[in-house]
Coordinates of C-alpha atoms and ligand atoms in Angstrom, one line a residue:
Chain A
X47 CA -12.0 -23.7 0.8
X48 CA -15.7 -23.2 1.2
X49 CA -18.2 -24.8 -1.1
X50 CA -18.7 -21.4 -2.7
X51 CA -15.2 -21.4 -4.1
X52 CA -16.3 -22.8 -7.4
X53 CA -13.8 -22.1 -10.2
X54 CA -15.7 -24.2 -12.7
X55 CA -18.5 -22.8 -14.9
X56 CA -16.5 -20.6 -17.1
X57 CA -18.6 -18.9 -19.8
X58 CA -21.8 -19.1 -17.8
X59 CA -23.7 -16.4 -15.9
X60 CA -23.3 -16.8 -12.2
X61 CA -26.3 -16.5 -9.9
X62 CA -26.7 -12.9 -8.6
X63 CA -24.3 -12.0 -5.9
X64 CA -24.9 -9.5 -3.2
X65 CA -21.5 -7.8 -3.3
X66 CA -18.9 -8.3 -6.1
X67 CA -15.4 -7.1 -5.3
X68 CA -13.2 -6.7 -8.3
X69 CA -9.5 -7.0 -7.3
X70 CA -8.4 -9.7 -4.8
X71 CA -5.7 -7.9 -2.9
X72 CA -5.3 -5.8 0.3
X73 CA -8.2 -3.5 -0.3
X74 CA -10.6 -6.1 -1.8
X75 CA -10.0 -8.6 0.9
X76 CA -10.3 -6.0 3.7
X77 CA -13.7 -5.0 2.3
X78 CA -14.9 -8.5 2.5
X79 CA -13.6 -9.0 6.0
X80 CA -15.2 -5.7 7.2
X81 CA -18.6 -6.7 5.6
X82 CA -18.6 -10.0 7.4
X83 CA -17.5 -8.4 10.7
X84 CA -20.4 -6.0 10.2
X85 CA -22.8 -9.0 9.9
X86 CA -23.4 -8.8 6.1
X87 CA -25.3 -12.0 5.4
X88 CA -25.4 -11.9 1.6
X89 CA -23.3 -13.6 -1.1
X90 CA -19.9 -12.2 -1.7
X91 CA -17.7 -12.8 -4.8
X92 CA -14.1 -11.6 -5.2
X93 CA -12.8 -11.5 -8.8
X94 CA -9.0 -11.3 -9.2
X95 CA -6.8 -11.0 -12.3
X96 CA -3.9 -12.9 -10.8
X97 CA -4.0 -16.6 -10.1
X98 CA -2.7 -16.2 -6.6
X99 CA -4.6 -16.1 -3.3
X100 CA -4.5 -12.5 -1.9
X101 CA -1.0 -11.6 -1.0
X102 CA 0.7 -8.5 0.4
X103 CA 2.8 -6.1 -1.7
X104 CA 5.1 -4.2 0.8
X105 CA 7.3 -7.4 1.4
X106 CA 7.8 -7.7 -2.4
X107 CA 10.5 -5.0 -2.5
X108 CA 11.8 -6.0 0.9
X109 CA 11.8 -9.5 2.4
X110 CA 10.6 -11.4 -0.7
X111 CA 13.1 -9.6 -3.0
X112 CA 16.0 -10.1 -0.6
X113 CA 15.0 -13.8 -0.1
X114 CA 14.5 -13.4 3.6
X115 CA 11.0 -14.6 3.2
X116 CA 9.7 -17.5 1.1
X117 CA 6.9 -16.1 -1.2
X118 CA 4.2 -17.9 0.8
X119 CA 4.9 -15.8 3.7
X120 CA 3.5 -12.8 1.8
X121 CA 0.0 -14.4 1.7
X122 CA -2.4 -12.1 3.4
X123 CA -4.4 -14.9 5.1
X124 CA -4.1 -18.6 5.5
X125 CA -6.6 -20.7 3.5
X126 CA -8.8 -21.6 6.4
X127 CA -9.2 -18.0 7.4
X128 CA -10.2 -17.1 3.8
X129 CA -12.6 -20.1 3.7
X130 CA -14.3 -18.8 6.9
X131 CA -15.2 -15.6 5.0
X132 CA -17.7 -17.7 3.0
X133 CA -16.9 -15.7 -0.2
X134 CA -16.4 -17.1 -3.7
X135 CA -12.9 -16.3 -5.0
X136 CA -12.8 -16.2 -8.8
X137 CA -9.1 -15.9 -9.5
X138 CA -7.0 -15.7 -12.7
X139 CA -9.8 -14.1 -14.6
X140 CA -9.6 -10.3 -15.1
X141 CA -12.6 -8.1 -15.4
X142 CA -12.8 -6.6 -18.9
X143 CA -15.9 -4.5 -18.8
X144 CA -18.7 -3.2 -16.6
X145 CA -22.3 -2.4 -17.3
X146 CA -22.8 0.1 -14.5
X147 CA -26.7 0.5 -14.6
X148 CA -27.1 -3.3 -14.7
X149 CA -24.3 -3.7 -12.1
X150 CA -22.7 -6.5 -14.0
X151 CA -19.0 -7.2 -14.9
X152 CA -17.7 -9.2 -17.8
X153 CA -14.5 -11.2 -17.5
X154 CA -11.8 -12.2 -19.9
X155 CA -12.9 -15.8 -19.8
X156 CA -16.5 -14.8 -20.8
X157 CA -18.2 -14.9 -17.4
X158 CA -20.8 -12.3 -16.5
X159 CA -21.1 -11.5 -12.8
X160 CA -24.0 -9.6 -11.5
X161 CA -24.3 -8.0 -8.0
X162 CA -26.3 -5.4 -6.1
X163 CA -23.1 -3.7 -5.1
X164 CA -19.8 -3.6 -6.9
X165 CA -16.6 -2.6 -5.2
X166 CA -13.7 -1.6 -7.6
X167 CA -10.4 -2.6 -6.0
X168 CA -8.1 -3.0 -9.0
X169 CA -5.1 -1.0 -7.7
X170 CA -2.5 0.5 -10.1
X171 CA -0.2 -0.9 -12.7
X172 CA 3.4 0.2 -13.3
X173 CA 4.3 2.8 -15.9
X174 CA 6.9 1.8 -18.4
X175 CA 9.5 3.5 -20.6
X176 CA 9.2 3.6 -24.4
X177 CA 11.0 0.5 -25.8
X178 CA 10.9 -1.4 -22.6
X179 CA 8.6 -4.2 -23.7
X180 CA 11.0 -5.7 -26.2
X181 CA 14.1 -5.7 -24.0
X182 CA 15.2 -8.5 -21.7
X183 CA 16.7 -7.5 -18.4
X184 CA 14.2 -4.7 -17.7
X185 CA 11.8 -5.1 -14.8
X186 CA 8.9 -3.5 -13.1
X187 CA 7.7 -4.4 -9.6
X188 CA 4.1 -4.7 -8.7
X189 CA 3.1 -8.3 -8.5
X190 CA 4.5 -11.4 -6.8
X191 CA 5.5 -12.8 -10.2
X192 CA 7.3 -9.5 -10.9
X193 CA 9.2 -9.9 -7.6
X194 CA 10.3 -13.4 -8.3
X195 CA 11.4 -12.5 -11.8
X196 CA 13.4 -9.5 -10.5
X197 CA 14.9 -11.6 -7.7
X198 CA 16.1 -14.2 -10.3
X199 CA 17.7 -11.3 -12.2
X200 CA 19.4 -9.9 -9.1
X201 CA 20.9 -13.2 -8.4
X202 CA 22.3 -13.5 -12.0
X203 CA 23.4 -9.9 -12.7
X204 CA 26.0 -7.5 -11.2
X205 CA 25.2 -4.0 -12.4
X206 CA 21.7 -2.6 -11.6
X207 CA 20.3 0.7 -12.5
X208 CA 17.0 1.7 -10.9
X209 CA 15.1 4.4 -12.8
X210 CA 12.8 6.3 -10.5
X211 CA 13.5 8.2 -7.2
X212 CA 10.2 7.6 -5.4
X213 CA 9.7 5.1 -2.6
X214 CA 9.7 2.0 -4.7
X215 CA 12.9 2.9 -6.6
X216 CA 14.7 3.8 -3.3
X217 CA 13.6 0.5 -1.7
X218 CA 14.6 -1.6 -4.6
X219 CA 18.0 0.1 -4.7
X220 CA 18.5 -0.5 -1.0
X221 CA 17.5 -4.2 -1.1
X222 CA 19.7 -4.9 -4.2
X223 CA 22.6 -3.1 -2.7
X224 CA 22.3 -5.2 0.5
X225 CA 22.4 -8.3 -1.7
X226 CA 25.7 -7.1 -3.0
X227 CA 25.0 -5.6 -6.4
X228 CA 26.5 -2.5 -7.9
X229 CA 23.5 -0.1 -7.8
X230 CA 22.9 3.2 -9.4
X231 CA 19.6 5.1 -8.6
X232 CA 18.6 7.7 -11.2
X233 CA 15.8 10.3 -11.0
X234 CA 14.8 13.9 -11.6
X235 CA 14.6 15.0 -7.9
X236 CA 17.4 16.5 -5.9
X237 CA 17.3 13.5 -3.5
X238 CA 15.3 10.2 -3.3
X239 CA 11.7 10.7 -2.1
X240 CA 12.2 14.5 -1.9
X241 CA 8.6 15.1 -2.8
X242 CA 7.3 12.8 -0.1
X243 CA 9.8 13.6 2.7
X244 CA 10.7 17.2 2.2
X245 CA 14.3 18.4 1.4
X246 CA 16.1 17.9 4.8
X247 CA 15.0 14.3 5.4
X248 CA 15.3 13.3 1.7
X249 CA 18.9 14.6 2.0
X250 CA 19.4 12.3 5.0
X251 CA 18.1 9.5 3.0
X252 CA 20.4 10.3 0.1
X253 CA 23.3 10.2 2.6
X254 CA 22.2 6.8 3.9
X255 CA 22.2 5.4 0.3
X256 CA 25.6 6.9 -0.5
X257 CA 27.1 5.6 2.7
X258 CA 25.9 2.1 1.8
X259 CA 27.4 2.4 -1.6
X260 CA 24.5 3.2 -3.8
X261 CA 25.5 5.6 -6.6
X262 CA 22.9 8.5 -6.9
X263 CA 22.4 10.2 -10.2
X264 CA 19.9 12.8 -9.1
X265 CA 18.5 15.8 -10.8
X266 CA 18.4 14.3 -14.3
X267 CA 15.6 12.8 -16.3
X268 CA 15.9 9.5 -18.1
X269 CA 15.7 9.5 -21.8
X270 CA 15.4 5.8 -22.5
X271 CA 17.0 2.5 -22.5
X272 CA 19.9 1.2 -24.6
X273 CA 20.1 -2.4 -25.7
X274 CA 22.0 -4.9 -27.9
X275 CA 20.6 -8.1 -29.3
X276 CA 17.3 -7.8 -27.4
X277 CA 19.0 -7.3 -24.0
X278 CA 19.3 -4.1 -22.0
X279 CA 22.8 -2.6 -21.8
X280 CA 22.1 0.7 -20.1
X281 CA 20.0 3.7 -19.3
X282 CA 20.5 7.0 -21.2
X283 CA 20.0 10.2 -19.3
X284 CA 18.8 13.6 -20.5
X285 CA 22.4 14.8 -20.0
X286 CA 23.4 12.4 -22.8
X287 CA 25.3 10.2 -20.4
X288 CA 24.6 6.4 -20.5
X289 CA 24.7 4.4 -17.3
X290 CA 25.8 0.9 -18.1
X291 CA 23.6 -1.9 -16.7
X292 CA 22.9 -5.6 -17.1
X293 CA 19.7 -5.2 -15.2
X294 CA 17.2 -2.3 -15.0
X295 CA 14.3 -1.7 -12.7
X296 CA 11.8 0.9 -13.9
X297 CA 10.0 2.4 -10.9
X298 CA 8.4 5.6 -12.3
X299 CA 5.0 5.3 -10.6
X300 CA 1.8 3.6 -11.5
X301 CA -1.5 4.3 -13.2
X302 CA -4.8 3.4 -11.7
X303 CA -6.2 0.2 -13.3
X304 CA -9.4 1.7 -14.9
X305 CA -9.0 0.6 -18.5
X306 CA -11.6 -2.1 -18.0
X307 CA -14.1 0.6 -17.1
X308 CA -13.7 2.6 -20.3
X309 CA -17.2 2.0 -21.6
X310 CA -18.9 1.9 -18.2
X311 CA -19.8 5.6 -18.2
X312 CA -18.3 5.9 -14.7
X313 CA -16.2 9.0 -14.0
X314 CA -12.5 8.0 -14.5
X315 CA -9.8 10.7 -14.1
X316 CA -6.6 9.5 -12.5
X317 CA -8.6 6.8 -10.7
X318 CA -12.2 6.1 -10.3
X319 CA -13.7 9.4 -9.0
X320 CA -15.9 9.1 -6.0
X321 CA -17.8 11.2 -3.5
X322 CA -16.8 11.5 0.2
X323 CA -18.4 8.0 0.8
X324 CA -16.1 6.5 -1.8
X325 CA -19.1 6.0 -4.1
X326 CA -18.7 6.4 -7.9
X327 CA -22.3 5.8 -8.7
X328 CA -25.3 4.2 -7.0
X329 CA -24.2 0.8 -5.7
X330 CA -20.7 1.2 -7.1
X331 CA -17.7 2.0 -4.8
X332 CA -13.9 2.2 -5.2
X333 CA -11.3 1.3 -2.6
X334 CA -7.5 1.3 -2.3
X335 CA -5.0 2.6 -4.8
X336 CA -7.5 2.9 -7.6
X337 CA -10.0 5.2 -5.7
X338 CA -9.9 9.0 -6.0
X339 CA -12.4 10.2 -3.5
X340 CA -13.3 13.5 -1.9
X341 CA -11.5 14.0 1.4
X342 CA -13.9 16.3 3.1
X343 CA -11.4 17.6 5.7
X344 CA -8.7 18.4 3.1
X345 CA -11.4 19.7 0.8
X346 CA -10.0 18.0 -2.3
X347 CA -10.1 14.8 -4.4
X348 CA -7.4 12.5 -3.1
X349 CA -5.9 9.2 -4.3
X350 CA -3.5 7.4 -1.9
X351 CA -1.2 4.6 -2.8
X352 CA -0.4 3.1 0.5
X353 CA -1.0 0.0 2.4
X354 CA -3.0 1.3 5.4
X355 CA -5.3 3.4 3.2
X356 CA -6.2 0.2 1.4
X357 CA -7.6 -1.4 4.6
X358 CA -8.9 1.8 6.3
X359 CA -10.8 2.7 3.2
X360 CA -12.2 -0.8 2.9
X361 CA -13.6 -0.5 6.5
X362 CA -15.2 2.8 5.4
X363 CA -16.7 1.3 2.2
X364 CA -18.0 -1.7 4.0
X365 CA -19.6 0.5 6.6
X366 CA -21.3 2.5 3.9
X367 CA -22.6 -0.6 2.2
X368 CA -24.1 -1.6 5.5
X369 CA -25.8 1.8 5.8
X370 CA -23.3 3.8 7.7
X371 CA -23.2 7.0 5.5
X372 CA -20.1 8.7 6.9
X373 CA -17.4 10.5 5.0
X374 CA -14.0 8.8 4.8
X375 CA -11.4 11.2 6.2
X376 CA -8.2 9.3 7.0
X377 CA -4.9 10.6 8.2
X378 CA -2.7 9.6 5.3
X379 CA 0.1 7.3 6.4
X380 CA 2.9 5.3 4.8
X381 CA 6.1 3.7 5.9
X382 CA 9.3 2.5 4.1
X383 CA 12.2 0.4 5.1
X384 CA 15.6 1.0 3.6
X385 CA 19.0 -0.3 4.9
X386 CA 17.3 -1.2 8.2
X387 CA 16.0 2.3 8.7
X388 CA 12.2 2.6 9.1
X389 CA 10.7 5.9 8.0
X390 CA 7.0 6.6 8.8
X391 CA 5.0 9.5 7.6
X392 CA 1.6 10.7 9.0
X393 CA -0.2 13.4 7.1
X394 CA 1.6 15.4 4.4
X395 CA 5.1 17.0 4.4
X396 CA 4.9 20.0 2.0
X397 CA 8.2 21.2 0.6
X398 CA 7.8 24.7 2.2
X399 CA 6.9 23.4 5.6
X400 CA 8.7 24.4 8.8
X401 CA 10.4 21.3 10.2
X402 CA 11.0 20.8 13.9
X403 CA 12.6 17.8 15.6
X404 CA 10.2 17.0 18.5
X405 CA 11.7 13.7 19.8
X406 CA 15.0 11.9 19.6
X407 CA 18.0 13.3 17.9
X408 CA 19.0 13.1 14.2
X409 CA 22.6 12.6 15.3
X410 CA 21.7 9.3 17.0
X411 CA 19.7 8.1 14.0
X412 CA 16.4 8.2 15.8
X413 CA 14.0 11.2 15.7
X414 CA 10.5 12.4 15.2
X415 CA 9.9 15.6 13.2
X416 CA 6.8 17.8 13.0
X417 CA 6.0 19.6 9.8
X418 CA 4.0 22.9 10.0
X419 CA 2.8 25.4 7.5
X420 CA 1.3 28.7 8.5
X421 CA 1.4 27.5 12.0
X422 CA -0.7 24.4 11.3
X423 CA 0.6 20.9 11.7
X424 CA 0.5 19.1 8.4
X425 CA 2.4 16.0 9.2
X426 CA 4.7 14.0 11.4
X427 CA 7.7 12.0 10.3
X428 CA 9.4 9.2 12.3
X429 CA 13.0 8.0 11.6
X430 CA 13.6 4.8 13.4
X431 CA 11.1 5.8 16.1
X432 CA 7.8 4.1 15.2
X433 CA 6.0 4.2 18.5
X434 CA 6.9 7.8 19.2
X435 CA 5.9 8.9 15.8
X436 CA 2.6 7.1 16.1
X437 CA 1.9 8.8 19.4
X438 CA 1.9 12.1 17.5
X439 CA -0.5 11.0 14.8
X440 CA -3.2 12.6 16.8
X441 CA -1.7 16.1 16.3
X442 CA -2.2 15.6 12.5
X443 CA -5.7 14.2 13.1
X444 CA -6.6 17.3 15.2
X445 CA -5.2 19.7 12.6
X446 CA -7.3 18.0 9.9
X447 CA -10.4 18.1 12.0
X448 CA -9.8 21.8 12.8
X449 CA -9.3 22.7 9.1
X450 CA -12.6 20.9 8.4
X451 CA -14.6 22.9 10.9
X452 CA -12.9 26.1 9.8
X453 CA -13.9 25.5 6.2
X454 CA -17.4 24.5 7.3
X455 CA -17.7 27.8 9.1
X456 CA -17.1 29.8 5.8
Chain B
X264 CA -10.7 -15.5 21.5
X265 CA -7.0 -16.2 21.5
X266 CA -4.8 -13.6 20.0
X267 CA -1.3 -14.2 18.6
X268 CA 1.2 -11.8 17.0
X269 CA 4.1 -12.5 14.7
X270 CA 6.8 -10.0 15.8
X271 CA 8.9 -10.8 12.7
X272 CA 6.1 -9.7 10.4
X273 CA 5.1 -6.6 12.3
X274 CA 6.0 -3.3 10.5
X275 CA 5.4 -1.1 13.5
X276 CA 2.5 0.8 12.0
X277 CA 0.6 0.8 15.3
X278 CA -2.8 0.5 13.7
X279 CA -3.6 -2.2 16.3
X280 CA -2.7 0.1 19.2
X281 CA -4.9 2.9 17.8
X282 CA -7.8 0.5 17.7
X283 CA -7.3 -1.5 20.8
X284 CA -4.8 0.1 23.3
X285 CA -5.9 -2.4 26.0
X286 CA -4.8 -5.3 23.9
X287 CA -1.8 -4.1 21.9
X288 CA 1.2 -1.8 22.6
X289 CA 4.5 -1.2 20.8
X290 CA 8.1 -1.6 22.0
X291 CA 9.7 1.8 22.7
X292 CA 12.9 1.0 20.8
X293 CA 11.6 -0.3 17.5
X294 CA 7.8 -0.1 17.5
X295 CA 7.3 -3.8 17.2
X296 CA 3.9 -5.0 18.6
X297 CA 3.6 -6.1 22.2
X298 CA 0.6 -8.2 23.1
X299 CA -0.9 -7.0 26.3
X300 CA -3.8 -9.4 26.5
X301 CA -3.8 -12.7 24.6
X302 CA -7.4 -13.5 25.7
X303 CA -9.3 -10.2 25.6
X304 CA -12.8 -10.0 27.1
X305 CA -15.8 -10.3 24.8
X306 CA -16.6 -6.5 24.5
X307 CA -13.2 -6.1 22.8
X308 CA -13.6 -8.9 20.3
X309 CA -15.0 -6.7 17.5
X310 CA -12.3 -4.2 17.7
X311 CA -9.6 -6.9 17.9
X312 CA -11.0 -8.5 14.8
X313 CA -10.8 -5.1 13.1
X314 CA -7.2 -4.8 14.2
X315 CA -6.3 -8.2 12.8
X316 CA -7.9 -7.2 9.5
X317 CA -6.4 -3.8 9.1
X318 CA -2.9 -4.7 10.3
X319 CA -0.8 -3.8 7.3
X320 CA 1.6 -6.7 7.9
X321 CA -1.0 -9.5 8.5
X322 CA 0.9 -10.0 11.8
X323 CA -2.1 -10.6 14.0
X324 CA -3.9 -14.0 14.1
X325 CA -7.0 -14.9 15.9
X326 CA -8.0 -18.3 17.2
X327 CA -11.0 -19.7 19.1
X328 CA -10.8 -20.7 22.7
X329 CA -9.8 -19.1 26.0
Ligands
FAD479 C1 6.7 -3.5 -4.2 C2 5.8 -2.6 -3.4 C3 6.1 -2.2 -2.1 C4 5.3 -1.4 -1.3 N1 5.7 -1.0 -0.1 C5 4.8 -0.2 0.6 C6 5.2 0.2 1.9 O1 6.3 -0.1 2.4 N2 4.3 1.0 2.6 C7 3.1 1.3 2.1 O2 2.4 2.0 2.8 N3 2.7 0.9 0.9 C8 3.5 0.1 0.2 N4 3.1 -0.3 -1.1 C9 1.8 0.1 -1.6 C10 0.7 -0.9 -1.2 O3 1.1 -2.2 -1.4 C11 -0.5 -0.6 -2.0 O4 -1.0 0.7 -1.6 C12 -1.6 -1.6 -1.8 O5 -1.2 -2.9 -2.3 C13 -2.9 -1.2 -2.4 O6 -3.8 -2.2 -2.3 P1 -5.0 -2.4 -3.4 O7 -5.7 -3.6 -3.0 O8 -5.7 -1.1 -3.5 O9 -4.3 -2.6 -4.8 P2 -3.4 -3.8 -5.3 O10 -2.6 -4.3 -4.2 O11 -2.6 -3.3 -6.5 O12 -4.4 -4.9 -5.8 C14 -5.2 -4.7 -6.9 C15 -5.5 -6.1 -7.4 O13 -6.5 -6.1 -8.4 C16 -6.1 -7.0 -9.4 N5 -6.7 -6.5 -10.7 C17 -6.1 -5.6 -11.5 N6 -6.9 -5.5 -12.6 C18 -7.9 -6.3 -12.5 C19 -9.0 -6.6 -13.3 N7 -9.3 -6.0 -14.4 N8 -9.9 -7.6 -12.8 C20 -9.7 -8.2 -11.6 N9 -8.6 -7.9 -10.8 C21 -7.8 -7.0 -11.2 C22 -4.6 -7.1 -9.4 O14 -4.2 -8.3 -9.9 C23 -4.3 -6.9 -7.9 O15 -4.3 -8.2 -7.3 C24 4.0 -1.0 -1.9 C25 3.6 -1.5 -3.2 C26 4.5 -2.3 -3.9 C27 4.1 -2.7 -5.3
SF4_480 S1 -0.9 -3.1 13.3 FE1 0.3 -4.9 12.7 S2 2.1 -4.1 11.9 FE2 1.2 -2.4 13.0 S3 2.1 -2.5 15.0 FE3 0.2 -3.7 15.1 S4 0.9 -5.8 14.6 FE4 2.5 -4.5 14.0

């Protein structure tokens, strides 16, 4: 690594840094890369809670969990590429507080880091069920360590219940089923990912899971966990039924990691609240899953938890730090892989949207669908048709831009 | 600049094509990246660097040289 990667000096006050990025993952790293690409000459420090070099999360529920990839393969950059960034990585030392006017951050080990500009990139952390902490055999999935622990559990156990019918729960269920486990997926929606995909496509996804042998327990809330001698034995549903399990994954969403900002005076409300430039205060930005910024075209505060937002928002934040001053108005995008099917979503797919197949054919297992509300395109979905779906992204971008100029005209 | 792509890591998001359509394309059948120009000319270097950075699968690597 570069000479700046100095992990010694705990407890001291580090020399002033130009930019301090808090959170050493997709969004934080992409911010540093975009700053350097843009010619930023100043000092850059990246503070990370985890001991690992920056790694990628999407493979954690897919290739790393299944064992197809060794964990190293999820590293975002090789060491030499990181070193060429000439940034100091301070890892394994979480931020515990910020003095916003002084632009300084305190860490768990007692460091104080000062900078002209601070970028908050601390992501989200998984929600848990009451009673979860004391029970063995109950997992969440957010970090590499989580993934390795869960993988060890999957190799040891036979009966898995996944609590949560969002994208993460559905992916974990698919991966575990592919590994041969007996899998039940439980959640309150009518079908997995119904709120993200709309009813018809979520129904298709439910069929895919059922065909592959996942038991779906949809439309019921989860009351809690049952256990014996400190180990989980099942999941109890609102209906009173108990689903037996020797392993449970709780995938009920995450909360933005903003606890460490509690006495900073910064606006925290379901994320660090920012203006259209992703600025929370003078010289303080947020990026990635933790950022709730004003999307000018949608005319609302928005927080996206997806991988491409992390990097696109990082490019926008770096440009603003370098003096760009343009609003961040992305086309939301995410993808998911389940049982070899790749689903991609551009824009948003409201439940009441009119859905039209515009390419391919659902019968053949490959199609692109366009979602419209009041005649306006709101989103595009690809089912095993990545290129063709991407080629229609522009329709969503155009609709967003049109709604922006329409609202500007009022 | 020498560009390489790792097809096995690519998740078919097409971010690279949106940024640099002269350098990257996607396969029609599964969306996996196709490298059109492994040694793009100098004016494209900045946007190819951006593509490598924003690729959500870290599938694009850049080296020095031809
Ligand atoms: C298992 C899994 C699968 C996913 N699959 C997909 C997918 O298929 N498609 C998709 O679009 N998205 C997917 N996502 C979402 C995507 O990974 C996230 O949107 C992305 O990681 C967000 O990046 P980020 O840098 O904002 O946050 P994170 O990746 O969460 O990084 C935040 C970093 O900050 C660190 N941190 C936290 N608190 C502190 C502190 N106090 N001080 C210092 N550092 C701190 C954390 O350790 C972490 O490294 C998936 C996520 C997970 C967990
Ligand atoms: S941006 Fe990366 S993941 Fe997406 S198509 Fe290009 S190489 Fe593949």
